[in-house]
């Protein structure tokens, strides 16, 4: 390749893509816009900028510099937002601790990331004490405390607000290489210890721009705009809260951070702060909708991206009936995370069932995403809505490997595409649909059965509140699907009714007759992972012989 | 700086920002969307992709490779759009020829850019023959011809459609450094020969994303979305048609290319193809609105960015009265071009005059733009709507210099900011207003007078169709403003009425009494530059002693 490289005159500014620059527009256009933390704090973007400077100064004061890792254990708060900016803007790396992991694993991830400082919400002190027992804890500990009356634990260098109050807002944020690592966090796989993924300033800026473009350019449904009020319902330790705090900041939105998630708090904030845009896992959305507190609240016009797991049709229907513009987003820890959004195309018919079809699809790729469904030789399968393969992708914001795990990194990127381990189909309209996880496929009598499709069909039964289909070993068929079903309060249904419901779909050719289970199991609740996904690993272990 | 560089596993794809990747989403999501060229051609994005491959193959066939420069002289067409993609995607450089320059200057720019191939619309053959006389023309000449019956001129290697028909669509577009030069073109200054600016793949991709985000995230006014139908009214040789063909393609919009601009053709296409989004200079917008063909056409809902010159309030009012969502965009050849858009903020009151105030401002910076108004030591002036200074900027898409002109390049970038040579103010809401050009400032009796502000006030007089204020030498005052005024057909007004109109503003303190001219000159038309801007240089020469 003999193309002409671009070179500039000596004084020309070769603009690096840094997280700092996401603040330029909101500060120039909307400096008085509000950021709200529950009923505790309310301040402007101007103050956000000031506090970002103070946080960086305070961290420098305790010995943090470029290249160091700063870990944080907090609920969703303005402090978390400040750390999203201040830590990477110093050239340091923000490590967002998954507070739902067992203490041993939290210790492992802190240790593995070489965290030099740790910011801990006082509510996590019991967890933190359990974590400490497992390793040499960083000696720079900062307490995050909502209550002004508190005792600083031994060994802590200070409390967040006091440190900020004592620090200068005028930290001189320098330019540096846009490929500098900005964030890192750990993803739990099916086997072994959690694996660290990592993202650069360039990657986060590009994810922000592409996601903002995709969300805002939608004609009507699934659209964000600068009058929206943003509140996350995804923990901020979970893949940058899907990158949305960066998008909300770039667009200068009013932002509302709800602290620990309780349906009543969320609904109260939703109403009081006039929230219009959120995102969360299906389980949380389910909790919010079925909360008594939501019964008399007008949810009309609330826009919610659902991800982390497939959006069940039953949940989508319940949300749409409340006037909620609910739709699927897809991605994972390795992908920053957004790859697709289940937005309507302009040509979509105005039909309620078709509308739900679209909202519950996995979605259309957002700008710059090269998304493919491929066979084992990385050849595209047909886009006919039937041919399955693994979903692989290229985008400017995918982790370039796992920290310190060369074999897993190469497996993730084999053939130059990131392998999602999800199985999917692309239909003739270009919509992706995840049909299964590679490790969660059920092969029965030589036929593949999609547990996700079965879950979707079972969720359509009016008595069903939640469902998870697991794979159990079977002497005759190799494997068989077993649905675990939670009924709605006050509803009744027996196994026979469920099987008749499914046989109806088989009779109409929606699923194969092999896919109809032999039995179902009614349960009181379904186990979830630390990030709220259905924990199929645990469910399999628990119900293997149920 | 000791920050951690980001490195990936060997197989990881280090995604370069290339123009090719703007095509990923529209081809995945909207491959059947239409691209229309007048009444001549109508095809899908799928065909666009196919023709981009054929164009690259055809160019390779005639000896063009990475690093070579390919020049084009055409009206706005699907061919121009194809060249926007195919030429840079090969690693070659697209040189967009300003066909309105005098032949000697066109020859200079072709020569200076070292164009190795030239694509010429048959309509420009007389110009081209005049150009040829001035230099050693590239020996790879391709004819662009709308008429199927034509004679290939001597020395031409072929006609565009025949070459494409004979070429393979399967050109293997390779990856290369995102800093590779993609485009170059020439800007005419006040002195000397035209100067070449240049833009890389990375710069054009980032300009596209930031512009798409800014335009689409507007709550209501000044908003683009994926159901819009796009038609440029800015020549495609003029700063990438403001980058909008790339935005329209990324969003998968229906695109309509109108060929040579004639108000009747534009209005006909607008109506027939249901165009909803355009952009152009005030002069052209003025021509369209005052065309008899527009009289009975419903223009309601048409969105138009106006740039190149300030949007006069009178024109804005006339457009808004027709239901047009008209607003200002600001930038220049050196800036790719967009720096600001005059969009409403959510907090704007619903008042007709205030609405026009916003639409005619220069605008708010789009994402990633670091826009400042500074004194000669590059210190910010107060954001009070009064303090003036030079507008300087940083953004990821500014030319890094002028081709082969080290002194001008350093002057452009002195102090690490691109100097626009525009004088402006920023108000307390963050809106920029250009008040003058550095080279066009009128200093009278020691007071600065803004010619742009005077033009705006004069344009509010109901009899005024067009106005340009020039600076003439004056023995007593040093310089004095002289308005050149074109009256609307059938309207009458004399000098006294005009001066009374302006004295009213002076009496109300809108302008200083020094700013009220001593005389006005009524003219039949106002000279324009090759890109449709008011040609103050020529006007000054012509009316200096009028």
Coordinates of C-alpha atoms in Angstrom, one line a residue, chain B residues 12-521:
Chain B
X12 CA -7.6 -8.6 16.9
X13 CA -8.9 -6.2 14.2
X14 CA -7.5 -2.7 14.9
X15 CA -10.4 -1.0 13.1
X16 CA -9.2 2.0 11.0
X17 CA -11.7 4.8 10.3
X18 CA -12.1 4.5 6.6
X19 CA -14.8 6.0 4.3
X20 CA -15.6 2.4 3.2
X21 CA -17.0 1.7 6.6
X22 CA -19.7 4.4 6.3
X23 CA -21.4 2.0 3.9
X24 CA -21.7 -0.9 6.3
X25 CA -24.9 0.1 8.1
X26 CA -26.9 1.3 5.1
X27 CA -26.1 -1.8 3.1
X28 CA -27.0 -4.0 6.1
X29 CA -30.2 -2.1 7.0
X30 CA -31.5 -0.4 3.9
X31 CA -30.0 -1.9 0.7
X32 CA -33.2 -1.2 -1.3
X33 CA -33.2 2.5 -0.5
X34 CA -33.1 4.8 -3.6
X35 CA -30.6 7.1 -5.1
X36 CA -32.0 9.4 -7.8
X37 CA -30.2 11.6 -10.4
X38 CA -32.7 14.0 -11.9
X39 CA -35.0 12.2 -14.3
X40 CA -32.1 10.1 -15.6
X41 CA -31.2 7.5 -13.1
X42 CA -32.7 5.7 -10.1
X43 CA -31.1 2.9 -8.3
X44 CA -30.6 1.2 -4.9
X45 CA -27.8 1.4 -2.4
X46 CA -27.0 -2.2 -3.4
X47 CA -26.4 -0.9 -6.9
X48 CA -24.4 2.1 -5.5
X49 CA -22.1 -0.4 -3.8
X50 CA -21.8 -2.3 -7.1
X51 CA -21.0 0.8 -9.1
X52 CA -18.4 1.9 -6.5
X53 CA -16.7 -1.4 -7.1
X54 CA -16.9 -0.9 -10.9
X55 CA -15.6 2.6 -10.8
X56 CA -12.6 1.5 -8.7
X57 CA -12.0 -1.3 -11.1
X58 CA -12.3 1.0 -14.1
X59 CA -9.9 3.5 -12.6
X60 CA -7.4 0.7 -11.9
X61 CA -7.8 -0.4 -15.5
X62 CA -6.6 3.1 -16.7
X63 CA -3.6 3.0 -14.3
X64 CA -4.9 4.7 -11.2
X65 CA -3.7 3.3 -7.9
X66 CA -3.3 4.3 -4.2
X67 CA -1.8 7.7 -3.7
X68 CA -2.8 9.0 -7.2
X69 CA -5.1 12.0 -7.5
X70 CA -8.3 11.8 -9.5
X71 CA -10.0 15.1 -10.3
X72 CA -13.7 15.5 -11.2
X73 CA -15.7 18.3 -13.0
X74 CA -19.4 17.5 -12.7
X75 CA -22.7 18.9 -11.5
X76 CA -24.3 17.2 -8.5
X77 CA -24.9 13.6 -9.7
X78 CA -24.9 10.0 -8.7
X79 CA -21.5 9.8 -10.4
X80 CA -20.2 12.4 -8.0
X81 CA -21.5 10.4 -5.1
X82 CA -19.8 7.3 -6.5
X83 CA -16.5 9.1 -6.8
X84 CA -16.9 10.4 -3.1
X85 CA -16.6 6.8 -2.1
X86 CA -14.7 4.8 -4.9
X87 CA -11.7 7.1 -5.2
X88 CA -10.8 7.4 -1.5
X89 CA -11.7 3.7 -0.9
X90 CA -8.9 2.8 -3.4
X91 CA -6.4 4.8 -1.4
X92 CA -6.4 7.5 -4.1
X93 CA -7.2 11.2 -3.5
X94 CA -10.4 12.8 -4.9
X95 CA -9.8 16.4 -6.2
X96 CA -13.1 18.2 -6.5
X97 CA -12.6 20.9 -9.1
X98 CA -14.3 24.3 -8.6
X99 CA -15.8 24.6 -12.1
X100 CA -16.7 28.2 -11.5
X101 CA -13.1 29.4 -11.3
X102 CA -11.5 31.1 -14.3
X103 CA -9.9 28.5 -16.7
X104 CA -6.4 29.7 -15.7
X105 CA -7.1 29.0 -12.0
X106 CA -8.7 25.6 -12.8
X107 CA -5.5 24.7 -14.7
X108 CA -3.5 25.9 -11.7
X109 CA -5.4 23.7 -9.3
X110 CA -5.3 20.6 -11.5
X111 CA -1.6 21.1 -12.0
X112 CA -0.9 21.8 -8.3
X113 CA -2.8 18.8 -7.2
X114 CA -0.9 16.6 -9.7
X115 CA -4.1 15.1 -10.9
X116 CA -3.4 11.9 -12.8
X117 CA -6.9 11.4 -14.1
X118 CA -9.8 13.8 -14.8
X119 CA -13.5 13.0 -15.1
X120 CA -15.3 15.8 -17.1
X121 CA -19.0 16.4 -17.6
X122 CA -19.6 17.0 -21.3
X123 CA -21.2 20.3 -20.5
X124 CA -17.8 21.5 -19.3
X125 CA -16.0 20.7 -22.5
X126 CA -15.7 24.4 -23.6
X127 CA -14.3 25.3 -20.1
X128 CA -12.1 22.2 -20.3
X129 CA -10.7 23.2 -23.7
X130 CA -9.9 26.6 -22.3
X131 CA -8.3 24.9 -19.2
X132 CA -6.2 22.5 -21.4
X133 CA -4.5 25.5 -23.1
X134 CA -2.9 26.4 -19.8
X135 CA -1.0 23.3 -18.8
X136 CA -0.1 19.7 -19.5
X137 CA -3.4 18.0 -19.0
X138 CA -3.6 14.6 -17.3
X139 CA -3.6 11.9 -20.0
X140 CA -6.4 9.9 -18.4
X141 CA -9.6 11.7 -19.3
X142 CA -13.0 10.2 -18.7
X143 CA -16.2 11.8 -20.2
X144 CA -19.3 12.1 -18.0
X145 CA -22.3 12.3 -20.3
X146 CA -26.0 12.3 -19.6
X147 CA -26.9 11.8 -23.2
X148 CA -26.5 8.3 -24.6
X149 CA -25.8 9.7 -28.1
X150 CA -22.4 11.3 -27.9
X151 CA -19.0 11.4 -29.6
X152 CA -16.0 10.7 -27.4
X153 CA -13.6 13.6 -27.7
X154 CA -10.1 12.9 -29.0
X155 CA -7.6 11.9 -26.2
X156 CA -10.4 10.6 -23.9
X157 CA -9.9 7.1 -22.6
X158 CA -13.6 6.4 -22.4
X159 CA -17.1 7.4 -21.3
X160 CA -18.0 6.8 -17.6
X161 CA -21.0 4.4 -18.1
X162 CA -19.2 2.3 -20.7
X163 CA -16.1 2.0 -18.5
X164 CA -18.3 1.0 -15.5
X165 CA -20.2 -1.5 -17.6
X166 CA -17.0 -3.2 -18.7
X167 CA -15.5 -3.2 -15.2
X168 CA -15.9 -5.7 -12.4
X169 CA -18.0 -4.8 -9.3
X170 CA -15.7 -7.0 -7.2
X171 CA -12.9 -4.6 -6.4
X172 CA -11.2 -5.8 -3.2
X173 CA -11.0 -2.6 -1.2
X174 CA -8.1 -3.1 1.2
X175 CA -7.5 -1.5 4.6
X176 CA -4.9 1.1 5.0
X177 CA -3.9 3.9 7.4
X178 CA -6.9 6.0 8.4
X179 CA -4.7 9.1 8.1
X180 CA -4.4 8.5 4.4
X181 CA -5.5 11.6 2.4
X182 CA -9.0 11.1 0.9
X183 CA -9.9 14.4 -0.6
X184 CA -8.3 17.7 -1.7
X185 CA -9.7 20.9 -3.2
X186 CA -8.8 24.6 -3.5
X187 CA -10.1 27.6 -1.8
X188 CA -9.8 31.1 -3.2
X189 CA -8.5 33.7 -0.8
X190 CA -8.3 37.4 -1.0
X191 CA -4.9 37.3 -2.5
X192 CA -2.7 35.0 -4.6
X193 CA -3.5 31.7 -6.2
X194 CA -6.1 29.2 -4.8
X195 CA -4.8 27.2 -1.8
X196 CA -5.2 23.5 -1.5
X197 CA -6.8 22.0 1.6
X198 CA -6.8 18.2 2.3
X199 CA -8.7 15.7 4.5
X200 CA -8.1 12.2 5.6
X201 CA -10.4 9.2 5.9
X202 CA -10.3 9.6 9.6
X203 CA -11.3 13.2 9.4
X204 CA -14.2 12.6 7.1
X205 CA -15.6 9.7 9.1
X206 CA -15.4 11.8 12.3
X207 CA -17.0 14.8 10.6
X208 CA -19.8 12.5 9.4
X209 CA -20.5 11.0 12.9
X210 CA -20.4 14.3 14.7
X211 CA -22.5 16.1 12.1
X212 CA -25.0 13.2 12.1
X213 CA -25.2 13.3 15.9
X214 CA -25.7 17.1 16.0
X215 CA -28.4 17.1 13.3
X216 CA -30.3 14.1 14.5
X217 CA -30.3 14.8 18.2
X218 CA -32.2 18.1 17.9
X219 CA -35.5 17.8 19.7
X220 CA -37.6 19.3 16.8
X221 CA -36.3 22.1 14.6
X222 CA -33.2 21.6 12.5
X223 CA -33.4 17.8 12.8
X224 CA -32.5 15.0 10.4
X225 CA -33.8 11.5 10.7
X226 CA -33.8 8.3 8.7
X227 CA -37.1 9.0 7.0
X228 CA -35.8 12.2 5.5
X229 CA -35.2 12.5 1.7
X230 CA -32.0 14.4 1.0
X231 CA -31.2 16.7 -1.9
X232 CA -28.1 19.0 -1.9
X233 CA -28.3 22.5 -3.2
X234 CA -24.6 23.1 -2.5
X235 CA -22.3 22.0 -5.3
X236 CA -20.5 18.8 -4.6
X237 CA -17.2 20.4 -5.4
X238 CA -17.8 22.8 -2.5
X239 CA -16.3 21.3 0.7
X240 CA -17.8 17.8 0.3
X241 CA -21.3 19.4 -0.2
X242 CA -20.8 20.3 3.5
X243 CA -20.3 16.6 4.3
X244 CA -24.0 15.9 3.9
X245 CA -23.7 13.1 1.2
X246 CA -21.6 11.1 3.7
X247 CA -24.2 11.8 6.4
X248 CA -27.1 10.9 4.2
X249 CA -25.4 7.7 3.1
X250 CA -24.5 6.6 6.7
X251 CA -28.1 7.1 7.7
X252 CA -29.4 5.3 4.6
X253 CA -31.5 8.2 3.4
X254 CA -33.1 8.4 0.0
X255 CA -30.8 10.8 -1.9
X256 CA -31.7 13.0 -4.9
X257 CA -29.0 14.6 -7.0
X258 CA -30.3 17.5 -9.1
X259 CA -27.5 18.1 -11.6
X260 CA -27.0 21.7 -12.6
X261 CA -28.9 24.0 -10.2
X262 CA -31.9 25.6 -11.8
X263 CA -34.7 26.7 -9.5
X264 CA -37.3 25.0 -11.6
X265 CA -35.5 21.7 -11.6
X266 CA -34.9 21.9 -7.9
X267 CA -38.6 22.6 -7.2
X268 CA -39.7 19.9 -9.5
X269 CA -37.5 17.3 -7.8
X270 CA -38.5 18.6 -4.4
X271 CA -42.1 18.0 -5.2
X272 CA -41.7 14.8 -7.2
X273 CA -39.3 13.0 -4.9
X274 CA -40.7 14.4 -1.7
X275 CA -37.4 16.0 -0.6
X276 CA -37.3 17.0 3.1
X277 CA -33.7 18.0 3.8
X278 CA -31.4 20.3 1.8
X279 CA -28.7 22.9 2.2
X280 CA -27.4 25.8 0.2
X281 CA -26.2 29.4 0.2
X282 CA -28.6 32.2 0.9
X283 CA -28.5 33.3 -2.8
X284 CA -29.7 30.0 -4.0
X285 CA -32.4 29.8 -1.4
X286 CA -33.5 33.2 -2.4
X287 CA -33.7 32.2 -6.0
X288 CA -35.7 29.1 -5.2
X289 CA -38.2 31.0 -3.0
X290 CA -38.7 33.8 -5.5
X291 CA -39.0 31.5 -8.5
X292 CA -42.5 31.5 -10.0
X293 CA -42.3 27.7 -10.0
X294 CA -42.3 27.7 -6.2
X295 CA -45.4 29.9 -5.9
X296 CA -47.9 27.0 -5.7
X297 CA -45.7 24.4 -4.2
X298 CA -46.2 23.2 -0.6
X299 CA -42.8 23.8 1.0
X300 CA -44.1 23.0 4.5
X301 CA -41.7 20.8 6.5
X302 CA -38.7 21.2 4.2
X303 CA -35.6 21.5 6.3
X304 CA -32.7 23.6 4.9
X305 CA -29.3 24.5 6.3
X306 CA -28.1 27.8 5.0
X307 CA -24.4 28.5 5.0
X308 CA -21.5 30.0 3.0
X309 CA -22.8 33.5 4.0
X310 CA -24.9 34.7 6.9
X311 CA -28.6 33.9 6.7
X312 CA -30.4 37.3 6.3
X313 CA -33.3 37.7 8.6
X314 CA -35.5 38.7 5.7
X315 CA -34.8 35.5 3.9
X316 CA -35.3 33.5 7.1
X317 CA -38.6 35.1 7.7
X318 CA -39.8 34.5 4.1
X319 CA -38.8 30.8 4.4
X320 CA -40.4 30.3 7.8
X321 CA -43.6 31.9 6.4
X322 CA -43.6 29.1 3.8
X323 CA -43.3 26.5 6.6
X324 CA -39.6 25.9 5.9
X325 CA -37.4 24.9 8.8
X326 CA -34.4 27.0 7.8
X327 CA -31.3 27.4 10.0
X328 CA -27.7 28.5 9.7
X329 CA -24.7 26.2 9.4
X330 CA -21.2 27.6 9.7
X331 CA -17.8 26.5 8.5
X332 CA -15.3 26.9 5.6
X333 CA -13.2 25.0 3.2
X334 CA -10.5 24.6 5.9
X335 CA -12.9 23.0 8.3
X336 CA -14.4 20.1 6.3
X337 CA -16.7 22.3 6.8
X338 CA -19.2 22.1 9.7
X339 CA -18.3 23.8 13.0
X340 CA -21.7 25.1 14.2
X341 CA -25.4 24.8 13.6
X342 CA -28.0 27.3 14.6
X343 CA -30.4 24.8 16.2
X344 CA -32.9 25.7 18.9
X345 CA -32.1 24.7 22.4
X346 CA -34.9 23.0 24.3
X347 CA -35.3 26.0 26.5
X348 CA -36.1 28.4 23.7
X349 CA -39.4 30.3 24.0
X350 CA -42.0 29.9 21.3
X351 CA -41.9 33.4 20.0
X352 CA -41.6 34.2 16.3
X353 CA -39.0 36.9 16.5
X354 CA -36.9 35.0 19.0
X355 CA -37.2 32.0 16.7
X356 CA -35.7 34.1 13.8
X357 CA -33.0 35.3 16.2
X358 CA -31.9 31.7 16.7
X359 CA -32.2 30.6 13.1
X360 CA -30.0 33.5 11.9
X361 CA -27.3 33.1 14.6
X362 CA -24.1 31.4 13.5
X363 CA -24.9 28.6 15.8
X364 CA -23.8 26.2 18.6
X365 CA -20.7 24.0 18.2
X366 CA -21.3 20.5 17.1
X367 CA -19.8 17.6 19.2
X368 CA -16.0 17.5 19.6
X369 CA -15.6 21.1 18.3
X370 CA -13.5 23.3 20.6
X371 CA -14.7 26.7 19.5
X372 CA -13.4 29.9 20.9
X373 CA -13.6 33.6 20.3
X374 CA -10.2 35.1 21.3
X375 CA -8.1 38.2 21.4
X376 CA -4.8 38.4 19.6
X377 CA -3.1 36.6 22.4
X378 CA -5.6 33.7 22.1
X379 CA -7.3 34.5 25.4
X380 CA -11.1 34.0 25.5
X381 CA -13.2 37.1 25.3
X382 CA -16.3 37.4 27.6
X383 CA -19.3 35.4 26.5
X384 CA -21.6 38.4 26.8
X385 CA -22.9 38.7 23.2
X386 CA -20.8 41.9 22.8
X387 CA -17.1 41.2 23.2
X388 CA -15.7 40.5 19.8
X389 CA -12.6 38.5 18.8
X390 CA -11.4 36.1 16.2
X391 CA -13.1 32.7 15.9
X392 CA -10.6 29.9 16.3
X393 CA -11.2 26.2 16.6
X394 CA -10.0 22.7 17.1
X395 CA -11.9 19.7 15.8
X396 CA -10.9 16.3 14.6
X397 CA -11.6 17.3 11.0
X398 CA -9.7 20.5 10.2
X399 CA -7.2 20.7 7.4
X400 CA -3.7 20.3 8.8
X401 CA -2.4 22.9 6.4
X402 CA -2.4 24.2 2.8
X403 CA -0.7 21.9 0.2
X404 CA 2.8 23.1 -0.4
X405 CA 2.4 26.4 1.4
X406 CA 4.3 26.3 4.7
X407 CA 3.9 29.9 5.6
X408 CA 0.2 30.1 5.0
X409 CA -0.2 26.7 6.9
X410 CA 1.6 28.1 10.0
X411 CA -0.4 31.3 9.8
X412 CA -3.6 29.3 9.7
X413 CA -2.6 27.2 12.8
X414 CA -0.6 29.8 14.8
X415 CA -0.9 29.0 18.5
X416 CA -2.3 25.5 17.8
X417 CA -5.8 26.7 16.8
X418 CA -7.2 27.0 13.4
X419 CA -7.8 30.7 12.7
X420 CA -11.0 31.3 10.7
X421 CA -10.3 35.1 10.0
X422 CA -13.9 35.6 11.1
X423 CA -14.8 38.0 13.9
X424 CA -17.5 36.9 16.2
X425 CA -19.2 37.1 19.6
X426 CA -20.5 34.3 21.9
X427 CA -23.6 35.1 23.9
X428 CA -24.6 33.9 27.4
X429 CA -26.6 31.1 25.8
X430 CA -23.4 29.8 24.0
X431 CA -24.5 30.9 20.5
X432 CA -21.8 32.1 18.2
X433 CA -22.5 35.1 15.9
X434 CA -20.1 36.0 13.2
X435 CA -20.1 39.8 13.0
X436 CA -17.5 40.3 10.4
X437 CA -14.5 39.0 8.4
X438 CA -11.1 40.2 9.6
X439 CA -10.4 41.5 6.2
X440 CA -13.8 43.1 5.8
X441 CA -14.1 45.1 8.9
X442 CA -15.0 48.7 8.6
X443 CA -13.3 51.1 10.9
X444 CA -14.9 54.5 10.8
X445 CA -13.9 57.4 13.0
X446 CA -12.1 55.0 15.3
X447 CA -15.3 52.8 15.7
X448 CA -15.7 49.3 14.4
X449 CA -18.8 48.8 12.2
X450 CA -20.1 45.3 11.3
X451 CA -21.0 45.1 7.7
X452 CA -22.8 41.8 8.4
X453 CA -25.0 43.5 11.0
X454 CA -25.8 46.3 8.7
X455 CA -26.7 43.9 5.9
X456 CA -29.0 42.1 8.3
X457 CA -30.8 45.3 9.3
X458 CA -31.2 46.5 5.8
X459 CA -32.6 43.1 4.7
X460 CA -35.4 43.6 7.1
X461 CA -36.8 46.4 4.9
X462 CA -39.8 45.0 3.0
X463 CA -38.6 46.4 -0.3
X464 CA -35.1 44.9 -0.1
X465 CA -34.3 41.7 -2.0
X466 CA -30.5 41.6 -1.5
X467 CA -27.9 43.7 0.1
X468 CA -24.1 43.9 0.4
X469 CA -22.3 46.4 2.5
X470 CA -18.8 47.3 1.4
X471 CA -16.1 49.4 2.9
X472 CA -14.9 52.5 1.0
X473 CA -12.1 54.8 1.8
X474 CA -13.1 58.2 3.2
X475 CA -10.9 61.2 3.7
X476 CA -12.6 62.3 6.9
X477 CA -13.6 59.0 8.6
X478 CA -10.9 56.7 7.2
X479 CA -13.5 54.2 6.1
X480 CA -17.3 54.3 5.6
X481 CA -19.9 51.6 5.0
X482 CA -21.7 51.7 1.6
X483 CA -24.7 49.5 1.2
X484 CA -25.4 48.1 -2.3
X485 CA -29.1 47.3 -2.5
X486 CA -31.2 45.2 -4.9
X487 CA -34.9 46.0 -4.6
X488 CA -37.6 43.4 -5.0
X489 CA -39.3 43.4 -8.4
X490 CA -42.1 45.9 -8.4
X491 CA -40.9 47.5 -5.1
X492 CA -39.7 51.1 -4.8
X493 CA -37.6 52.8 -2.2
X494 CA -35.2 55.7 -2.3
X495 CA -32.1 56.5 -0.4
X496 CA -33.9 58.6 2.2
X497 CA -36.2 55.8 3.1
X498 CA -33.3 53.4 3.6
X499 CA -31.4 55.8 5.8
X500 CA -34.5 56.5 7.9
X501 CA -34.9 52.7 8.3
X502 CA -31.4 52.5 9.6
X503 CA -31.5 55.6 11.8
X504 CA -34.4 53.9 13.6
X505 CA -32.1 51.1 14.7
X506 CA -29.5 53.7 15.7
X507 CA -32.1 55.6 17.7
X508 CA -33.0 52.4 19.5
X509 CA -29.3 51.6 20.2
X510 CA -29.2 48.5 18.0
X511 CA -26.3 50.0 16.1
X512 CA -24.1 53.0 16.8
X513 CA -24.8 56.3 15.0
X514 CA -21.4 55.9 13.3
X515 CA -22.7 52.8 11.6
X516 CA -25.5 54.5 9.7
X517 CA -24.2 55.0 6.2
X518 CA -24.1 58.5 4.5
X519 CA -25.5 57.0 1.2
X520 CA -26.7 53.8 -0.4
X521 CA -26.3 52.6 -4.0

